Amino acid sequence: MIDGLESGGVDEHGEPVDEKPVISIYKDDEFVDLCRGPHVESTGKINPQAIKLMSVAGAYWRGDENKPMLQRIYGTAWLSPKDLKAYLWRLEEAKKRDHRKLGRELDLFSVNDEVGAGLVLWHPRGSMIRHLAERFWEDEHLKNGYDFVYTPHIGKAQLWETSGHLGFYAENMYSPIEIEGQQYYLKPMNCPFHIEIYKSGLRSYRDLPMRFAEKGTVYRYERSGVMHGLMRVRGFTQDDAHHFCAPRQMPDEIDFVLSFSLHILRSFGFNEIEAYLSTRPEKSVGEPEQWHAAEIALEESLKRSGLPYQIDEGGGAFYGPKIDLKIKDALGREWQLSTIQFDFNLPERFDMTYIDENGEACRPYMIHRALMGSIERFFGILIEHYGGAFPIWLSPVQIKIIPIADRHQDFAFQVARELKEAGLRAEVDDRSDRMNAKIRDAEKQKVPFMLVVGDREMEEGAVDIRRRSGERLGSMPVAEFKALALKDVAEKVEG
RNA sequence: GCCGAUGUAGCUCAAUGGUAGAGCAAUCGCCUUGUAAGUGAUAGGUUAUGGGUUCGAUUCCCAUCAUCGGCUCCA
């Protein structure tokens, strides 16, 4: 076999192969392993107190799903038992923050067998967080030159033929729906609709850039076995937008969309951001000069942003180069959120035009972008990043008012009314439980402020404040607390 | 889709070839409470679904669905 590999004609099964492989062998005492490595020099270097077998799972031979599957045993090895313990502790921490667990405990969302795999039900509390995130998103878009659009969930087969999705993306799309002899498809993307809106009128260079934004819900076929809580689902909403601009506007447009993305991500508490620039792959559409100009523009913009970035040579989509933004969450795990993609393909396919200064029809440039990416996934990441203890501006319940005895309830509701009128989300825990139990419950629900009201507070028109951290702020007048809470909300205070 | 595991009350989990139990949650009382669980009672399950073996299946077998850990793919 090795002879076959060495001479470059056949692989390990005697099947012909094109390239000559590099063969490496690792040897430890009597054990000889044909492996790419690296291996430890000697098993004596492994501390038996610092290893642990973790799990067993199947893995494809050479990572190819068409090849047979092998049993793989996963283990982890560390320099010292202490390091192993630290690693296991981190795994435990991650488990505690698991958005699927917190989603249930905090009553945020569910995925239900009756409805279907990969289809999310947003419960009232989760929906409140989504509403707040979306409201912020909307305000920022309106301040920054976007127009909102709404588009349908299905479109005719011809539309997806024109866009190329039926050619290139069909395996991710669901079977068509037949309506009066015509085939319609559930949308896997929003772009064709936005393009049709662009094309609904004659566009002048004076109209550009145009920015159409929509929180568009799309449906993509995911193979069973890949769904994962909110992170990987079959129906999700993208915070999508398409920019249409004249070629010479491109650099400014990229600068804008990049800094706008960073502004949005940072507002949600993601401060560790890294960028990936993906360039032209072998198979691509569009002129090489166009690609080159776009890649230069993207890279220049990255340089100006000061973000650390890496280049993924040839990693772009066939229709254009892109910048992906990845964030690190509180546990240091990396997640891809934003994507900013150039598109040389769709303007051509849809024959999009604008009239330039000379009265001639020209082809606009098009940029796709999603900042949160999928709102479902973004929510999942947000839950894990904060371990369910959302910053106060996003907390579904910001304030829990805890009357000590029944006679304090009227006062508690009066305080709640006053806070609600100021736009704060306050609730009274009027169950007949002991105060300690109510505090425990509010802590578990990760409510930012607990206000205890008893005889003393009633007399003074005050509230006794406890943060979810356990910190006691003591007693203060309601008006004073109101100002404090509003300030925390406005400043997007965490913790 | 593939490999492996799992599926019992709202949640976390027991038990059994002779139709199931606990804690928490829930509901109804009692208590009226000072910074993370007061107390009593009640209710809650065709044991995921469909077949098969068996006198009898929730338990054994098969299929389907879903979930979990991976692989492949991906927002």
PDB file of N, CA and C in Angstrom, chain A residues 212-278:
ATOM      1  N   PHE A 212     -32.336  49.018   1.223  1.00  0.00           N
ATOM      2  CA  PHE A 212     -33.601  48.388   1.614  1.00  0.00           C
ATOM      3  C   PHE A 212     -33.341  47.396   2.739  1.00  0.00           C
ATOM      4  N   ALA A 213     -34.023  47.594   3.849  1.00  0.00           N
ATOM      5  CA  ALA A 213     -33.828  46.692   5.000  1.00  0.00           C
ATOM      6  C   ALA A 213     -35.137  45.996   5.353  1.00  0.00           C
ATOM      7  N   GLU A 214     -34.998  44.771   5.774  1.00  0.00           N
ATOM      8  CA  GLU A 214     -36.171  43.984   6.167  1.00  0.00           C
ATOM      9  C   GLU A 214     -35.736  42.883   7.106  1.00  0.00           C
ATOM     10  N   LYS A 215     -36.524  42.681   8.158  1.00  0.00           N
ATOM     11  CA  LYS A 215     -36.301  41.492   8.972  1.00  0.00           C
ATOM     12  C   LYS A 215     -37.092  40.390   8.296  1.00  0.00           C
ATOM     13  N   GLY A 216     -36.446  39.735   7.382  1.00  0.00           N
ATOM     14  CA  GLY A 216     -37.142  38.811   6.490  1.00  0.00           C
ATOM     15  C   GLY A 216     -37.022  37.372   6.963  1.00  0.00           C
ATOM     16  N   THR A 217     -38.166  36.721   7.099  1.00  0.00           N
ATOM     17  CA  THR A 217     -38.162  35.339   7.579  1.00  0.00           C
ATOM     18  C   THR A 217     -37.992  34.382   6.413  1.00  0.00           C
ATOM     19  N   VAL A 218     -36.985  33.551   6.497  1.00  0.00           N
ATOM     20  CA  VAL A 218     -36.677  32.631   5.399  1.00  0.00           C
ATOM     21  C   VAL A 218     -36.723  31.188   5.900  1.00  0.00           C
ATOM     22  N   TYR A 219     -36.887  30.287   4.968  1.00  0.00           N
ATOM     23  CA  TYR A 219     -36.959  28.864   5.304  1.00  0.00           C
ATOM     24  C   TYR A 219     -35.942  28.109   4.483  1.00  0.00           C
ATOM     25  N   ARG A 220     -35.104  27.346   5.153  1.00  0.00           N
ATOM     26  CA  ARG A 220     -34.087  26.578   4.453  1.00  0.00           C
ATOM     27  C   ARG A 220     -34.118  25.141   4.953  1.00  0.00           C
ATOM     28  N   TYR A 221     -33.978  24.224   4.027  1.00  0.00           N
ATOM     29  CA  TYR A 221     -33.974  22.826   4.410  1.00  0.00           C
ATOM     30  C   TYR A 221     -32.661  22.506   5.104  1.00  0.00           C
ATOM     31  N   GLU A 222     -32.775  21.965   6.299  1.00  0.00           N
ATOM     32  CA  GLU A 222     -31.606  21.500   7.039  1.00  0.00           C
ATOM     33  C   GLU A 222     -31.790  20.017   7.255  1.00  0.00           C
ATOM     34  N   ARG A 223     -30.742  19.256   7.048  1.00  0.00           N
ATOM     35  CA  ARG A 223     -30.856  17.821   7.215  1.00  0.00           C
ATOM     36  C   ARG A 223     -31.084  17.489   8.682  1.00  0.00           C
ATOM     37  N   SER A 224     -31.894  16.452   8.882  1.00  0.00           N
ATOM     38  CA  SER A 224     -32.173  16.065  10.264  1.00  0.00           C
ATOM     39  C   SER A 224     -30.838  15.748  10.922  1.00  0.00           C
ATOM     40  N   GLY A 225     -30.717  16.055  12.176  1.00  0.00           N
ATOM     41  CA  GLY A 225     -29.452  15.772  12.852  1.00  0.00           C
ATOM     42  C   GLY A 225     -28.532  16.976  12.923  1.00  0.00           C
ATOM     43  N   VAL A 226     -28.878  18.054  12.226  1.00  0.00           N
ATOM     44  CA  VAL A 226     -28.026  19.244  12.323  1.00  0.00           C
ATOM     45  C   VAL A 226     -28.686  20.366  13.112  1.00  0.00           C
ATOM     46  N   MET A 227     -29.966  20.203  13.409  1.00  0.00           N
ATOM     47  CA  MET A 227     -30.651  21.253  14.155  1.00  0.00           C
ATOM     48  C   MET A 227     -30.066  21.351  15.563  1.00  0.00           C
ATOM     49  N   HIS A 228     -30.047  22.563  16.076  1.00  0.00           N
ATOM     50  CA  HIS A 228     -29.451  22.774  17.388  1.00  0.00           C
ATOM     51  C   HIS A 228     -30.082  24.010  18.014  1.00  0.00           C
ATOM     52  N   GLY A 229     -31.039  23.789  18.914  1.00  0.00           N
ATOM     53  CA  GLY A 229     -31.660  24.908  19.628  1.00  0.00           C
ATOM     54  C   GLY A 229     -32.021  26.047  18.700  1.00  0.00           C
ATOM     55  N   LEU A 230     -31.536  27.239  19.045  1.00  0.00           N
ATOM     56  CA  LEU A 230     -31.786  28.411  18.211  1.00  0.00           C
ATOM     57  C   LEU A 230     -30.673  28.616  17.194  1.00  0.00           C
ATOM     58  N   MET A 231     -29.582  27.874  17.363  1.00  0.00           N
ATOM     59  CA  MET A 231     -28.389  28.148  16.559  1.00  0.00           C
ATOM     60  C   MET A 231     -28.544  27.642  15.131  1.00  0.00           C
ATOM     61  N   ARG A 232     -29.286  26.569  14.985  1.00  0.00           N
ATOM     62  CA  ARG A 232     -29.436  26.001  13.643  1.00  0.00           C
ATOM     63  C   ARG A 232     -30.878  25.553  13.505  1.00  0.00           C
ATOM     64  N   VAL A 233     -31.650  26.253  12.709  1.00  0.00           N
ATOM     65  CA  VAL A 233     -33.089  25.977  12.597  1.00  0.00           C
ATOM     66  C   VAL A 233     -33.522  25.980  11.126  1.00  0.00           C
ATOM     67  N   ARG A 234     -34.771  25.643  10.900  1.00  0.00           N
ATOM     68  CA  ARG A 234     -35.241  25.580   9.512  1.00  0.00           C
ATOM     69  C   ARG A 234     -35.966  26.848   9.082  1.00  0.00           C
ATOM     70  N   GLY A 235     -36.505  27.570  10.041  1.00  0.00           N
ATOM     71  CA  GLY A 235     -37.161  28.836   9.721  1.00  0.00           C
ATOM     72  C   GLY A 235     -36.539  29.909  10.577  1.00  0.00           C
ATOM     73  N   PHE A 236     -36.030  30.964  10.002  1.00  0.00           N
ATOM     74  CA  PHE A 236     -35.403  32.005  10.807  1.00  0.00           C
ATOM     75  C   PHE A 236     -35.523  33.352  10.121  1.00  0.00           C
ATOM     76  N   THR A 237     -35.308  34.386  10.925  1.00  0.00           N
ATOM     77  CA  THR A 237     -35.446  35.729  10.402  1.00  0.00           C
ATOM     78  C   THR A 237     -34.085  36.385  10.298  1.00  0.00           C
ATOM     79  N   GLN A 238     -33.782  36.869   9.102  1.00  0.00           N
ATOM     80  CA  GLN A 238     -32.523  37.573   8.910  1.00  0.00           C
ATOM     81  C   GLN A 238     -32.767  39.061   9.059  1.00  0.00           C
ATOM     82  N   ASP A 239     -31.815  39.754   9.674  1.00  0.00           N
ATOM     83  CA  ASP A 239     -31.914  41.216   9.663  1.00  0.00           C
ATOM     84  C   ASP A 239     -31.175  41.659   8.397  1.00  0.00           C
ATOM     85  N   ASP A 240     -31.910  41.526   7.325  1.00  0.00           N
ATOM     86  CA  ASP A 240     -31.326  41.609   5.997  1.00  0.00           C
ATOM     87  C   ASP A 240     -31.393  43.035   5.445  1.00  0.00           C
ATOM     88  N   ALA A 241     -30.456  43.348   4.577  1.00  0.00           N
ATOM     89  CA  ALA A 241     -30.582  44.603   3.826  1.00  0.00           C
ATOM     90  C   ALA A 241     -29.785  44.482   2.541  1.00  0.00           C
ATOM     91  N   HIS A 242     -30.202  45.215   1.550  1.00  0.00           N
ATOM     92  CA  HIS A 242     -29.474  45.264   0.283  1.00  0.00           C
ATOM     93  C   HIS A 242     -29.199  46.709  -0.074  1.00  0.00           C
ATOM     94  N   HIS A 243     -27.941  46.941  -0.383  1.00  0.00           N
ATOM     95  CA  HIS A 243     -27.542  48.288  -0.794  1.00  0.00           C
ATOM     96  C   HIS A 243     -27.326  48.261  -2.302  1.00  0.00           C
ATOM     97  N   PHE A 244     -27.847  49.273  -2.970  1.00  0.00           N
ATOM     98  CA  PHE A 244     -27.602  49.405  -4.401  1.00  0.00           C
ATOM     99  C   PHE A 244     -26.889  50.729  -4.603  1.00  0.00           C
ATOM    100  N   CYS A 245     -25.757  50.707  -5.300  1.00  0.00           N
ATOM    101  CA  CYS A 245     -25.026  51.960  -5.462  1.00  0.00           C
ATOM    102  C   CYS A 245     -24.313  51.996  -6.805  1.00  0.00           C
ATOM    103  N   ALA A 246     -23.865  53.190  -7.153  1.00  0.00           N
ATOM    104  CA  ALA A 246     -23.056  53.347  -8.368  1.00  0.00           C
ATOM    105  C   ALA A 246     -21.651  52.849  -8.043  1.00  0.00           C
ATOM    106  N   PRO A 247     -20.939  52.304  -9.023  1.00  0.00           N
ATOM    107  CA  PRO A 247     -19.595  51.765  -8.744  1.00  0.00           C
ATOM    108  C   PRO A 247     -18.701  52.723  -7.972  1.00  0.00           C
ATOM    109  N   ARG A 248     -18.730  54.023  -8.320  1.00  0.00           N
ATOM    110  CA  ARG A 248     -17.797  54.926  -7.620  1.00  0.00           C
ATOM    111  C   ARG A 248     -18.204  55.186  -6.171  1.00  0.00           C
ATOM    112  N   GLN A 249     -19.452  54.833  -5.832  1.00  0.00           N
ATOM    113  CA  GLN A 249     -19.883  55.020  -4.440  1.00  0.00           C
ATOM    114  C   GLN A 249     -19.468  53.856  -3.543  1.00  0.00           C
ATOM    115  N   MET A 250     -18.970  52.818  -4.192  1.00  0.00           N
ATOM    116  CA  MET A 250     -18.720  51.587  -3.461  1.00  0.00           C
ATOM    117  C   MET A 250     -17.844  51.739  -2.210  1.00  0.00           C
ATOM    118  N   PRO A 251     -16.670  52.390  -2.300  1.00  0.00           N
ATOM    119  CA  PRO A 251     -15.825  52.480  -1.092  1.00  0.00           C
ATOM    120  C   PRO A 251     -16.539  53.141   0.083  1.00  0.00           C
ATOM    121  N   ASP A 252     -17.236  54.220  -0.194  1.00  0.00           N
ATOM    122  CA  ASP A 252     -17.959  54.893   0.892  1.00  0.00           C
ATOM    123  C   ASP A 252     -19.034  53.987   1.470  1.00  0.00           C
ATOM    124  N   GLU A 253     -19.674  53.272   0.572  1.00  0.00           N
ATOM    125  CA  GLU A 253     -20.775  52.416   1.004  1.00  0.00           C
ATOM    126  C   GLU A 253     -20.254  51.302   1.924  1.00  0.00           C
ATOM    127  N   ILE A 254     -19.093  50.782   1.580  1.00  0.00           N
ATOM    128  CA  ILE A 254     -18.511  49.729   2.424  1.00  0.00           C
ATOM    129  C   ILE A 254     -18.080  50.285   3.769  1.00  0.00           C
ATOM    130  N   ASP A 255     -17.449  51.450   3.741  1.00  0.00           N
ATOM    131  CA  ASP A 255     -17.073  52.097   4.998  1.00  0.00           C
ATOM    132  C   ASP A 255     -18.288  52.252   5.889  1.00  0.00           C
ATOM    133  N   PHE A 256     -19.344  52.721   5.259  1.00  0.00           N
ATOM    134  CA  PHE A 256     -20.557  52.957   6.033  1.00  0.00           C
ATOM    135  C   PHE A 256     -21.085  51.670   6.636  1.00  0.00           C
ATOM    136  N   VAL A 257     -21.234  50.645   5.819  1.00  0.00           N
ATOM    137  CA  VAL A 257     -21.891  49.434   6.312  1.00  0.00           C
ATOM    138  C   VAL A 257     -21.017  48.738   7.352  1.00  0.00           C
ATOM    139  N   LEU A 258     -19.719  48.847   7.213  1.00  0.00           N
ATOM    140  CA  LEU A 258     -18.827  48.230   8.194  1.00  0.00           C
ATOM    141  C   LEU A 258     -18.926  48.943   9.545  1.00  0.00           C
ATOM    142  N   SER A 259     -18.867  50.266   9.512  1.00  0.00           N
ATOM    143  CA  SER A 259     -18.920  50.954  10.799  1.00  0.00           C
ATOM    144  C   SER A 259     -20.308  50.850  11.422  1.00  0.00           C
ATOM    145  N   PHE A 260     -21.323  50.765  10.582  1.00  0.00           N
ATOM    146  CA  PHE A 260     -22.678  50.589  11.102  1.00  0.00           C
ATOM    147  C   PHE A 260     -22.812  49.214  11.782  1.00  0.00           C
ATOM    148  N   SER A 261     -22.236  48.190  11.165  1.00  0.00           N
ATOM    149  CA  SER A 261     -22.257  46.846  11.753  1.00  0.00           C
ATOM    150  C   SER A 261     -21.609  46.848  13.125  1.00  0.00           C
ATOM    151  N   LEU A 262     -20.444  47.484  13.193  1.00  0.00           N
ATOM    152  CA  LEU A 262     -19.717  47.498  14.460  1.00  0.00           C
ATOM    153  C   LEU A 262     -20.526  48.207  15.534  1.00  0.00           C
ATOM    154  N   HIS A 263     -21.159  49.298  15.134  1.00  0.00           N
ATOM    155  CA  HIS A 263     -21.988  50.042  16.081  1.00  0.00           C
ATOM    156  C   HIS A 263     -23.095  49.150  16.637  1.00  0.00           C
ATOM    157  N   ILE A 264     -23.755  48.406  15.780  1.00  0.00           N
ATOM    158  CA  ILE A 264     -24.857  47.541  16.227  1.00  0.00           C
ATOM    159  C   ILE A 264     -24.328  46.426  17.137  1.00  0.00           C
ATOM    160  N   LEU A 265     -23.275  45.744  16.707  1.00  0.00           N
ATOM    161  CA  LEU A 265     -22.758  44.631  17.515  1.00  0.00           C
ATOM    162  C   LEU A 265     -22.299  45.106  18.890  1.00  0.00           C
ATOM    163  N   ARG A 266     -21.605  46.241  18.915  1.00  0.00           N
ATOM    164  CA  ARG A 266     -21.098  46.741  20.197  1.00  0.00           C
ATOM    165  C   ARG A 266     -22.244  47.137  21.117  1.00  0.00           C
ATOM    166  N   SER A 267     -23.320  47.600  20.534  1.00  0.00           N
ATOM    167  CA  SER A 267     -24.470  47.992  21.359  1.00  0.00           C
ATOM    168  C   SER A 267     -25.050  46.812  22.119  1.00  0.00           C
ATOM    169  N   PHE A 268     -24.833  45.605  21.589  1.00  0.00           N
ATOM    170  CA  PHE A 268     -25.342  44.425  22.273  1.00  0.00           C
ATOM    171  C   PHE A 268     -24.289  43.802  23.197  1.00  0.00           C
ATOM    172  N   GLY A 269     -23.199  44.532  23.390  1.00  0.00           N
ATOM    173  CA  GLY A 269     -22.203  44.059  24.346  1.00  0.00           C
ATOM    174  C   GLY A 269     -21.124  43.182  23.757  1.00  0.00           C
ATOM    175  N   PHE A 270     -21.085  43.084  22.431  1.00  0.00           N
ATOM    176  CA  PHE A 270     -20.026  42.279  21.810  1.00  0.00           C
ATOM    177  C   PHE A 270     -18.894  43.213  21.421  1.00  0.00           C
ATOM    178  N   ASN A 271     -17.823  43.167  22.183  1.00  0.00           N
ATOM    179  CA  ASN A 271     -16.732  44.108  21.952  1.00  0.00           C
ATOM    180  C   ASN A 271     -15.507  43.485  21.314  1.00  0.00           C
ATOM    181  N   GLU A 272     -15.432  42.154  21.389  1.00  0.00           N
ATOM    182  CA  GLU A 272     -14.314  41.479  20.742  1.00  0.00           C
ATOM    183  C   GLU A 272     -14.754  41.021  19.368  1.00  0.00           C
ATOM    184  N   ILE A 273     -14.339  41.764  18.358  1.00  0.00           N
ATOM    185  CA  ILE A 273     -14.807  41.487  17.005  1.00  0.00           C
ATOM    186  C   ILE A 273     -13.614  41.275  16.088  1.00  0.00           C
ATOM    187  N   GLU A 274     -13.704  40.257  15.259  1.00  0.00           N
ATOM    188  CA  GLU A 274     -12.651  39.985  14.300  1.00  0.00           C
ATOM    189  C   GLU A 274     -13.269  39.861  12.912  1.00  0.00           C
ATOM    190  N   ALA A 275     -12.521  40.261  11.895  1.00  0.00           N
ATOM    191  CA  ALA A 275     -13.067  40.233  10.544  1.00  0.00           C
ATOM    192  C   ALA A 275     -12.344  39.218   9.669  1.00  0.00           C
ATOM    193  N   TYR A 276     -13.077  38.681   8.722  1.00  0.00           N
ATOM    194  CA  TYR A 276     -12.520  37.745   7.750  1.00  0.00           C
ATOM    195  C   TYR A 276     -12.885  38.238   6.359  1.00  0.00           C
ATOM    196  N   LEU A 277     -11.869  38.448   5.545  1.00  0.00           N
ATOM    197  CA  LEU A 277     -12.113  38.899   4.177  1.00  0.00           C
ATOM    198  C   LEU A 277     -11.948  37.709   3.241  1.00  0.00           C
ATOM    199  N   SER A 278     -13.003  37.409   2.508  1.00  0.00           N
ATOM    200  CA  SER A 278     -12.946  36.266   1.603  1.00  0.00           C
ATOM    201  C   SER A 278     -12.879  36.751   0.166  1.00  0.00           C
TER     202      SER A 278
END
